[in-house]
Amino acid sequence: MPNLCTVSSNASSNFIFGVQPHNFYNVFGSRRTRPRCRVSMSSSDPQNAVVVGCGSVTMDFLATVAAYPKPDDKIRSTSLKVQGGGNVGNALTCLARLGLNPRLISKIADDSQGRSILDELRDDGVDTSFIVVSKEGTSPFTYIIVDNQTKTRTCIHTAGYPPMIPDELSKSSLLSALDGAKFAYFDGRLPDTALVVAQEAVRKNIPILIDAERPREGLDDLLKLADYVVCSAKFPASWTKASTVPQALVSMLLRLPNIKFVIVTLGKDGCIMLERSVDGPSTEEVDVDSLLESLEIKRDKSVSIPTCISSSVAKLKAEGIGTVSGKLYVGTAESIPPSELVDTTGAGDAFIGAVIYAICAKFTPETMLSFAANVAGAKCRDLGARSGLPYRADPRIASFVLEKLSSSA
């Protein structure tokens, strides 16, 4: 998923990072551990809720450079970090740090990279019991070049081998993985296995969120089973052939009648969410593109912290596509000072992890989008997809949780 942050030369941030354990590897492979600190839990929040994720885990090799090289250049990195990655691995790590109990279904090889992937996930509290470990082959890995000048990252991924097949996840393991689960998440990888897991989740009435990063083999079958979808900026128009993002979101809700909401992430421009309304009032039709324009005008671009603006429930019309009863939301990204912005790798995965937490916690949509943008912004302050992921003890993250608990009391 793309970067969820914007750079502001005059913005200030009051984000204070909570201190929690995180083991990571330096270039020589030695492990470092940060000190521990944990906040108390409450029975009225989603703590200990089980979330099952199925998809990609990798080992990331992150090299920062002063500027992205030209063809045939020879340059030196300014820093290097070796750390776990992969969409589902990152999102579930985010959930573990927020206090939930994630279980991961994936596949690695019994090599040094695979063992490091398992160690790091376990250290963060992710249940790896359902990861298939192949005695032969190679674990997936990704080379990531982080450009210090443009604050962009370029990823070169090598898939693991041999690929995972459904037969490698026994029926008993599948049932154990989903036992007591409150939520299921799929990143679109491992399509055959993911479909088997998703179908069983549907039978057990477990809500499903799909990460639609780009069109993939088998993704359409997963989308038909989804309750929630989070898309990258280019996916909606690519998948629906609609001419604008708002029109594409209307098309997605019409084509996927089980979807409760769809979010499209727009990098530094925040996100747009379309929520389906079943019992909304009878109103006149409103052009969805015009509605988005009116919401954009109301955005206060001088505010550095994430905010959210929403419309009223209306019959949203997409010209040539159709009409759906729904509510439109515009969420902003955090404006991070250039001195604090380090790396956008995995910001979208952090956003998705926070969205899943917010759904489990029954946040309002407005709170959910602001919360997710805060979590994504925290991630961007450190190198790699996981180092900057905030913990539940982080004061700014905790404020969302405490506000929800207070309103529920």
Tab-separated table of C-alpha atoms in Angstrom:
chain	number	residue	atom	x	y	z
A	1	MET	CA	0.000	0.000	0.000
A	2	PRO	CA	1.230	3.536	-0.671
A	3	ASN	CA	2.488	6.234	1.640
A	4	LEU	CA	-0.244	7.822	3.776
A	5	CYS	CA	1.737	10.923	4.736
A	6	THR	CA	2.420	14.392	3.430
A	7	VAL	CA	5.456	16.554	4.024
A	8	SER	CA	5.028	20.060	5.423
A	9	SER	CA	7.921	22.413	5.887
A	10	ASN	CA	6.133	24.434	8.569
A	11	ALA	CA	4.183	21.699	10.320
A	12	SER	CA	4.826	20.598	13.844
A	13	SER	CA	4.036	17.241	15.431
A	14	ASN	CA	3.234	16.283	18.978
A	15	PHE	CA	3.421	12.555	18.321
A	16	ILE	CA	5.332	10.884	21.162
A	17	PHE	CA	6.370	7.305	20.614
A	18	GLY	CA	5.490	4.694	23.203
A	19	VAL	CA	8.327	2.419	24.255
A	20	GLN	CA	7.790	-1.279	23.565
A	21	PRO	CA	9.981	-4.268	22.720
A	22	HIS	CA	11.081	-4.692	19.143
A	23	ASN	CA	13.878	-6.959	18.024
A	24	PHE	CA	15.465	-6.096	14.711
A	25	TYR	CA	18.623	-6.989	12.860
A	26	ASN	CA	21.469	-4.723	11.920
A	27	VAL	CA	23.656	-5.387	8.902
A	28	PHE	CA	25.676	-7.985	10.825
A	29	GLY	CA	22.607	-9.942	11.931
A	30	SER	CA	22.896	-9.247	15.661
A	31	ARG	CA	19.678	-8.531	17.533
A	32	ARG	CA	18.853	-5.448	19.564
A	33	THR	CA	15.974	-5.167	21.977
A	34	ARG	CA	14.145	-2.064	23.093
A	35	PRO	CA	12.862	-1.768	26.666
A	36	ARG	CA	9.337	-2.848	27.593
A	37	CYS	CA	6.333	-0.814	28.630
A	38	ARG	CA	2.666	-1.795	28.414
A	39	VAL	CA	-0.593	-0.121	29.293
A	40	SER	CA	-3.353	-1.759	31.284
A	41	MET	CA	-6.157	-3.536	29.446
A	42	SER	CA	-9.904	-3.206	29.802
A	43	SER	CA	-12.615	-5.787	29.190
A	44	SER	CA	-14.693	-3.175	27.336
A	45	ASP	CA	-12.230	-2.707	24.462
A	46	PRO	CA	-11.116	-5.169	21.748
A	47	GLN	CA	-7.998	-6.313	23.622
A	48	ASN	CA	-7.161	-9.964	22.975
A	49	ALA	CA	-9.514	-10.145	19.977
A	50	VAL	CA	-8.206	-12.727	17.509
A	51	VAL	CA	-7.532	-11.545	13.943
A	52	VAL	CA	-6.483	-14.063	11.289
A	53	GLY	CA	-4.396	-12.863	8.350
A	54	CYS	CA	-3.473	-14.796	5.222
A	55	GLY	CA	-0.916	-13.559	2.728
A	56	SER	CA	2.627	-12.305	2.298
A	57	VAL	CA	5.548	-12.348	4.723
A	58	THR	CA	9.045	-11.453	3.556
A	59	MET	CA	12.465	-10.380	4.663
A	60	ASP	CA	13.170	-6.784	3.643
A	61	PHE	CA	16.650	-5.474	2.868
A	62	LEU	CA	16.326	-1.697	3.174
A	63	ALA	CA	19.095	0.536	1.858
A	64	THR	CA	18.827	4.313	2.134
A	65	VAL	CA	20.616	6.384	-0.507
A	66	ALA	CA	21.226	10.104	-0.924
A	67	ALA	CA	19.421	10.003	-4.273
A	68	TYR	CA	18.080	7.221	-6.482
A	69	PRO	CA	20.851	6.023	-8.838
A	70	LYS	CA	20.895	6.579	-12.573
A	71	PRO	CA	21.419	3.585	-14.888
A	72	ASP	CA	24.924	2.102	-14.552
A	73	ASP	CA	25.701	4.262	-11.483
A	74	LYS	CA	27.653	2.908	-8.530
A	75	ILE	CA	26.599	4.477	-5.245
A	76	ARG	CA	26.859	3.785	-1.534
A	77	SER	CA	24.016	3.383	0.915
A	78	THR	CA	23.805	5.787	3.826
A	79	SER	CA	22.220	3.128	6.072
A	80	LEU	CA	21.013	-0.459	5.875
A	81	LYS	CA	18.409	-2.403	7.821
A	82	VAL	CA	17.269	-6.020	7.494
A	83	GLN	CA	13.734	-6.457	8.792
A	84	GLY	CA	10.589	-8.507	8.287
A	85	GLY	CA	8.036	-7.263	5.780
A	86	GLY	CA	5.114	-8.334	3.607
A	87	ASN	CA	1.645	-6.774	3.652
A	88	VAL	CA	-0.072	-9.211	5.971
A	89	GLY	CA	3.005	-9.586	8.179
A	90	ASN	CA	3.206	-5.819	8.630
A	91	ALA	CA	-0.506	-5.301	9.277
A	92	LEU	CA	-0.638	-8.109	11.840
A	93	THR	CA	2.465	-6.739	13.568
A	94	CYS	CA	0.616	-3.437	13.824
A	95	LEU	CA	-2.358	-5.213	15.412
A	96	ALA	CA	-0.143	-7.098	17.868
A	97	ARG	CA	1.420	-3.836	19.046
A	98	LEU	CA	-2.047	-2.363	19.518
A	99	GLY	CA	-2.923	-5.279	21.775
A	100	LEU	CA	-4.851	-7.717	19.592
A	101	ASN	CA	-3.997	-11.398	19.053
A	102	PRO	CA	-3.138	-11.933	15.381
A	103	ARG	CA	-2.649	-15.354	13.757
A	104	LEU	CA	-0.798	-15.583	10.454
A	105	ILE	CA	-1.303	-18.092	7.624
A	106	SER	CA	1.546	-18.012	5.116
A	107	LYS	CA	4.564	-19.974	3.891
A	108	ILE	CA	8.330	-19.645	4.212
A	109	ALA	CA	11.319	-21.937	3.732
A	110	ASP	CA	13.530	-23.418	6.424
A	111	ASP	CA	16.411	-21.070	5.626
A	112	SER	CA	18.100	-18.270	7.553
A	113	GLN	CA	15.673	-15.680	6.195
A	114	GLY	CA	12.674	-17.794	7.080
A	115	ARG	CA	13.893	-18.338	10.615
A	116	SER	CA	14.479	-14.598	11.034
A	117	ILE	CA	10.960	-13.888	9.745
A	118	LEU	CA	9.485	-16.251	12.339
A	119	ASP	CA	11.613	-14.887	15.182
A	120	GLU	CA	10.622	-11.295	14.540
A	121	LEU	CA	6.915	-12.062	14.242
A	122	ARG	CA	6.964	-14.078	17.468
A	123	ASP	CA	8.839	-11.322	19.279
A	124	ASP	CA	6.037	-8.926	18.354
A	125	GLY	CA	3.329	-11.311	19.561
A	126	VAL	CA	2.080	-12.681	16.239
A	127	ASP	CA	0.990	-16.336	16.375
A	128	THR	CA	3.077	-18.152	13.742
A	129	SER	CA	1.669	-21.643	14.433
A	130	PHE	CA	-0.117	-21.694	11.090
A	131	ILE	CA	2.831	-20.700	8.899
A	132	VAL	CA	3.931	-23.548	6.654
A	133	VAL	CA	7.700	-24.107	6.702
A	134	SER	CA	9.096	-25.852	3.633
A	135	LYS	CA	12.226	-27.975	4.133
A	136	GLU	CA	13.402	-26.924	0.682
A	137	GLY	CA	13.227	-23.777	-1.406
A	138	THR	CA	13.695	-20.132	-0.452
A	139	SER	CA	11.797	-17.658	1.669
A	140	PRO	CA	10.449	-14.500	-0.018
A	141	PHE	CA	12.532	-11.349	0.219
A	142	THR	CA	12.483	-7.773	-1.038
A	143	TYR	CA	15.210	-5.254	-1.831
A	144	ILE	CA	14.010	-1.742	-0.948
A	145	ILE	CA	15.823	1.425	-2.002
A	146	VAL	CA	14.800	4.428	0.110
A	147	ASP	CA	15.547	7.757	-1.574
A	148	ASN	CA	16.432	10.353	1.065
A	149	GLN	CA	15.984	13.167	-1.427
A	150	THR	CA	12.423	12.423	-2.575
A	151	LYS	CA	11.348	10.310	0.425
A	152	THR	CA	10.196	7.545	-1.920
A	153	ARG	CA	10.947	3.829	-1.921
A	154	THR	CA	11.500	1.370	-4.748
A	155	CYS	CA	10.804	-2.320	-4.097
A	156	ILE	CA	12.291	-5.320	-5.916
A	157	HIS	CA	10.486	-8.439	-4.700
A	158	THR	CA	11.532	-12.083	-5.101
A	159	ALA	CA	8.702	-14.503	-4.376
A	160	GLY	CA	9.259	-17.505	-2.153
A	161	TYR	CA	9.556	-20.967	-3.643
A	162	PRO	CA	7.778	-23.322	-3.815
A	163	PRO	CA	4.508	-21.362	-3.615
A	164	MET	CA	1.872	-22.277	-1.047
A	165	ILE	CA	-0.994	-24.554	-2.102
A	166	PRO	CA	-4.231	-25.175	-0.167
A	167	ASP	CA	-3.327	-28.804	0.612
A	168	GLU	CA	-0.496	-27.549	2.833
A	169	LEU	CA	-3.051	-26.116	5.251
A	170	SER	CA	-4.908	-29.062	6.740
A	171	LYS	CA	-8.590	-28.840	7.593
A	172	SER	CA	-7.780	-29.132	11.288
A	173	SER	CA	-5.217	-26.321	11.072
A	174	LEU	CA	-7.681	-24.130	9.182
A	175	LEU	CA	-10.374	-24.668	11.812
A	176	SER	CA	-7.884	-24.043	14.620
A	177	ALA	CA	-6.684	-20.824	12.993
A	178	LEU	CA	-10.246	-19.487	12.734
A	179	ASP	CA	-11.364	-20.743	16.136
A	180	GLY	CA	-12.561	-17.750	18.136
A	181	ALA	CA	-11.508	-15.287	15.428
A	182	LYS	CA	-13.298	-11.933	15.313
A	183	PHE	CA	-11.867	-10.773	11.997
A	184	ALA	CA	-10.024	-12.021	8.893
A	185	TYR	CA	-7.679	-10.082	6.619
A	186	PHE	CA	-6.290	-10.996	3.185
A	187	ASP	CA	-3.693	-9.091	1.169
A	188	GLY	CA	-4.496	-10.792	-2.158
A	189	ARG	CA	-1.443	-13.051	-2.177
A	190	LEU	CA	-1.555	-16.872	-1.981
A	191	PRO	CA	-4.887	-16.713	-3.868
A	192	ASP	CA	-5.824	-20.416	-3.798
A	193	THR	CA	-5.129	-20.800	-0.082
A	194	ALA	CA	-6.663	-17.427	0.721
A	195	LEU	CA	-9.915	-18.405	-1.001
A	196	VAL	CA	-10.195	-21.582	1.069
A	197	VAL	CA	-9.595	-19.623	4.279
A	198	ALA	CA	-12.022	-16.866	3.265
A	199	GLN	CA	-14.779	-19.325	2.388
A	200	GLU	CA	-14.461	-20.950	5.808
A	201	ALA	CA	-14.460	-17.508	7.447
A	202	VAL	CA	-17.750	-16.729	5.681
A	203	ARG	CA	-19.240	-19.987	6.952
A	204	LYS	CA	-18.259	-18.929	10.461
A	205	ASN	CA	-19.655	-15.402	9.989
A	206	ILE	CA	-16.219	-13.820	10.475
A	207	PRO	CA	-15.985	-10.346	8.858
A	208	ILE	CA	-13.415	-10.054	6.066
A	209	LEU	CA	-11.251	-7.137	4.900
A	210	ILE	CA	-9.411	-7.305	1.589
A	211	ASP	CA	-6.353	-5.251	0.665
A	212	ALA	CA	-6.845	-4.457	-3.028
A	213	GLU	CA	-3.404	-3.113	-3.806
A	214	ARG	CA	-3.505	-4.056	-7.482
A	215	PRO	CA	-5.382	-6.525	-9.703
A	216	ARG	CA	-4.112	-10.028	-8.909
A	217	GLU	CA	-4.968	-13.582	-9.826
A	218	GLY	CA	-7.917	-14.723	-7.718
A	219	LEU	CA	-8.593	-11.294	-6.216
A	220	ASP	CA	-12.082	-11.022	-7.731
A	221	ASP	CA	-13.161	-14.207	-5.955
A	222	LEU	CA	-11.925	-12.815	-2.634
A	223	LEU	CA	-13.638	-9.463	-3.177
A	224	LYS	CA	-16.993	-11.228	-3.576
A	225	LEU	CA	-16.609	-12.544	-0.017
A	226	ALA	CA	-15.408	-9.280	1.539
A	227	ASP	CA	-17.193	-7.051	4.042
A	228	TYR	CA	-14.620	-4.250	3.760
A	229	VAL	CA	-12.085	-3.236	1.096
A	230	VAL	CA	-9.071	-0.928	1.314
A	231	CYS	CA	-7.609	0.004	-2.095
A	232	SER	CA	-4.517	1.689	-3.399
A	233	ALA	CA	-5.008	4.910	-5.354
A	234	LYS	CA	-4.987	3.298	-8.798
A	235	PHE	CA	-7.030	0.181	-8.075
A	236	PRO	CA	-10.650	1.448	-8.177
A	237	ALA	CA	-10.401	3.023	-11.626
A	238	SER	CA	-8.331	0.110	-12.944
A	239	TRP	CA	-10.804	-2.481	-11.667
A	240	THR	CA	-14.019	-0.667	-12.618
A	241	LYS	CA	-12.853	1.342	-15.665
A	242	ALA	CA	-14.646	4.370	-14.189
A	243	SER	CA	-13.265	7.785	-15.116
A	244	THR	CA	-12.963	9.166	-11.562
A	245	VAL	CA	-12.243	7.719	-8.124
A	246	PRO	CA	-15.664	8.634	-6.643
A	247	GLN	CA	-17.435	7.036	-9.601
A	248	ALA	CA	-15.240	3.951	-9.210
A	249	LEU	CA	-16.181	3.643	-5.526
A	250	VAL	CA	-19.879	3.763	-6.417
A	251	SER	CA	-19.241	1.097	-9.049
A	252	MET	CA	-17.465	-1.104	-6.504
A	253	LEU	CA	-20.388	-0.974	-4.065
A	254	LEU	CA	-22.784	-1.827	-6.877
A	255	ARG	CA	-20.668	-4.732	-8.090
A	256	LEU	CA	-19.933	-6.017	-4.581
A	257	PRO	CA	-23.281	-5.927	-2.725
A	258	ASN	CA	-21.839	-7.371	0.514
A	259	ILE	CA	-19.352	-4.534	0.988
A	260	LYS	CA	-20.069	-2.207	3.925
A	261	PHE	CA	-17.416	0.334	2.953
A	262	VAL	CA	-14.521	0.821	0.595
A	263	ILE	CA	-11.530	3.075	1.294
A	264	VAL	CA	-9.060	4.315	-1.299
A	265	THR	CA	-5.732	5.549	0.067
A	266	LEU	CA	-4.186	8.530	-1.720
A	267	GLY	CA	-0.743	8.871	-0.179
A	268	LYS	CA	-0.019	12.401	1.008
A	269	ASP	CA	-3.560	13.393	0.002
A	270	GLY	CA	-5.126	11.164	2.651
A	271	CYS	CA	-8.023	8.885	1.752
A	272	ILE	CA	-11.612	8.738	0.518
A	273	MET	CA	-14.180	6.350	1.964
A	274	LEU	CA	-17.622	5.428	0.670
A	275	GLU	CA	-19.880	3.767	3.230
A	276	ARG	CA	-23.025	1.972	2.155
A	277	SER	CA	-26.248	3.078	3.837
A	278	VAL	CA	-29.079	0.551	4.060
A	279	ASP	CA	-31.597	2.524	6.100
A	280	GLY	CA	-30.800	6.042	4.955
A	281	PRO	CA	-33.493	8.657	4.372
A	282	SER	CA	-35.078	9.074	0.968
A	283	THR	CA	-33.244	11.969	-0.635
A	284	GLU	CA	-32.646	13.415	-4.057
A	285	GLU	CA	-29.803	12.083	-6.118
A	286	VAL	CA	-26.431	13.791	-5.665
A	287	ASP	CA	-23.605	13.602	-8.178
A	288	VAL	CA	-20.773	11.837	-6.360
A	289	ASP	CA	-18.012	13.849	-8.051
A	290	SER	CA	-19.678	17.142	-7.093
A	291	LEU	CA	-20.136	15.909	-3.537
A	292	LEU	CA	-16.441	15.100	-3.235
A	293	GLU	CA	-15.529	18.552	-4.534
A	294	SER	CA	-17.738	20.192	-1.905
A	295	LEU	CA	-16.074	18.163	0.867
A	296	GLU	CA	-12.590	18.995	-0.416
A	297	ILE	CA	-13.396	22.702	-0.205
A	298	LYS	CA	-14.177	22.298	3.505
A	299	ARG	CA	-10.799	20.752	4.318
A	300	ASP	CA	-8.584	22.879	6.529
A	301	LYS	CA	-5.169	22.373	4.956
A	302	SER	CA	-3.456	24.385	7.680
A	303	VAL	CA	-4.065	21.619	10.246
A	304	SER	CA	-1.156	19.165	10.471
A	305	ILE	CA	-2.940	16.415	12.409
A	306	PRO	CA	-5.250	13.995	10.548
A	307	THR	CA	-8.876	15.061	10.263
A	308	CYS	CA	-12.015	13.701	8.621
A	309	ILE	CA	-14.965	15.398	6.907
A	310	SER	CA	-18.146	13.523	6.017
A	311	SER	CA	-21.288	14.125	4.002
A	312	SER	CA	-24.850	13.324	4.919
A	313	VAL	CA	-26.410	10.084	3.704
A	314	ALA	CA	-27.540	10.569	0.113
A	315	LYS	CA	-28.339	8.775	-3.104
A	316	LEU	CA	-24.947	9.051	-4.751
A	317	LYS	CA	-25.061	9.011	-8.529
A	318	ALA	CA	-22.179	8.070	-10.806
A	319	GLU	CA	-22.960	9.088	-14.376
A	320	GLY	CA	-23.335	6.042	-16.619
A	321	ILE	CA	-22.777	3.647	-13.727
A	322	GLY	CA	-25.677	3.849	-11.279
A	323	THR	CA	-26.775	5.071	-7.884
A	324	VAL	CA	-26.053	3.839	-4.374
A	325	SER	CA	-27.285	5.079	-1.009
A	326	GLY	CA	-24.248	5.999	1.016
A	327	LYS	CA	-22.070	8.464	2.864
A	328	LEU	CA	-18.798	9.931	1.636
A	329	TYR	CA	-15.803	10.642	3.892
A	330	VAL	CA	-12.586	12.549	3.178
A	331	GLY	CA	-9.706	11.810	5.536
A	332	THR	CA	-6.469	13.778	5.623
A	333	ALA	CA	-2.952	12.434	6.157
A	334	GLU	CA	-0.628	13.748	8.837
A	335	SER	CA	1.651	16.579	7.731
A	336	ILE	CA	5.036	15.350	8.873
A	337	PRO	CA	7.951	17.804	9.052
A	338	PRO	CA	10.714	16.862	6.594
A	339	SER	CA	13.127	16.433	9.498
A	340	GLU	CA	10.905	13.659	10.917
A	341	LEU	CA	9.881	11.868	7.717
A	342	VAL	CA	12.214	8.896	7.230
A	343	ASP	CA	10.566	6.168	5.128
A	344	THR	CA	7.085	5.476	3.744
A	345	THR	CA	7.610	1.720	3.323
A	346	GLY	CA	4.612	-0.125	4.794
A	347	ALA	CA	2.580	2.984	5.638
A	348	GLY	CA	-0.445	1.506	3.870
A	349	ASP	CA	-0.083	-1.729	5.857
A	350	ALA	CA	-0.032	0.300	9.071
A	351	PHE	CA	-3.158	2.114	7.903
A	352	ILE	CA	-4.939	-1.189	7.254
A	353	GLY	CA	-3.886	-2.624	10.611
A	354	ALA	CA	-5.320	0.449	12.328
A	355	VAL	CA	-8.558	0.206	10.310
A	356	ILE	CA	-9.003	-3.404	11.448
A	357	TYR	CA	-8.383	-2.386	15.055
A	358	ALA	CA	-10.901	0.455	14.712
A	359	ILE	CA	-13.552	-1.882	13.322
A	360	CYS	CA	-13.018	-4.299	16.209
A	361	ALA	CA	-13.202	-1.364	18.646
A	362	LYS	CA	-16.373	-0.040	16.995
A	363	PHE	CA	-14.879	3.396	16.307
A	364	THR	CA	-16.994	5.808	14.305
A	365	PRO	CA	-15.828	6.118	10.678
A	366	GLU	CA	-14.493	9.625	11.355
A	367	THR	CA	-12.464	8.395	14.338
A	368	MET	CA	-11.313	5.329	12.425
A	369	LEU	CA	-9.839	7.325	9.523
A	370	SER	CA	-8.081	9.806	11.810
A	371	PHE	CA	-6.748	6.982	13.979
A	372	ALA	CA	-5.451	5.054	10.958
A	373	ALA	CA	-3.728	8.146	9.560
A	374	ASN	CA	-2.030	8.699	12.924
A	375	VAL	CA	-0.734	5.135	12.995
A	376	ALA	CA	0.530	5.419	9.402
A	377	GLY	CA	2.222	8.712	10.232
A	378	ALA	CA	4.009	7.121	13.186
A	379	LYS	CA	5.370	4.382	10.968
A	380	CYS	CA	6.868	6.917	8.559
A	381	ARG	CA	9.197	8.222	11.254
A	382	ASP	CA	11.482	5.183	11.130
A	383	LEU	CA	13.179	3.033	8.490
A	384	GLY	CA	11.320	-0.087	7.420
A	385	ALA	CA	7.722	-1.230	7.552
A	386	ARG	CA	7.728	-2.154	11.245
A	387	SER	CA	10.243	-0.147	13.281
A	388	GLY	CA	7.990	2.906	13.549
A	389	LEU	CA	4.726	1.066	14.207
A	390	PRO	CA	3.296	2.552	17.418
A	391	TYR	CA	2.306	0.578	20.492
A	392	ARG	CA	-0.906	0.850	22.438
A	393	ALA	CA	1.028	2.719	25.170
A	394	ASP	CA	1.784	5.589	22.803
A	395	PRO	CA	-0.021	8.610	24.314
A	396	ARG	CA	-1.611	9.720	21.065
A	397	ILE	CA	-2.779	6.223	20.162
A	398	ALA	CA	-3.992	5.639	23.703
A	399	SER	CA	-6.090	8.791	23.512
A	400	PHE	CA	-8.282	7.212	20.820
A	401	VAL	CA	-8.734	4.081	22.923
A	402	LEU	CA	-9.521	6.017	26.100
A	403	GLU	CA	-11.973	8.252	24.241
A	404	LYS	CA	-13.806	5.179	22.942
A	405	LEU	CA	-13.893	3.570	26.398
A	406	SER	CA	-15.205	6.797	27.941
A	407	SER	CA	-17.980	7.128	25.351
A	408	SER	CA	-18.963	3.481	25.877
A	409	ALA	CA	-19.110	3.772	29.672
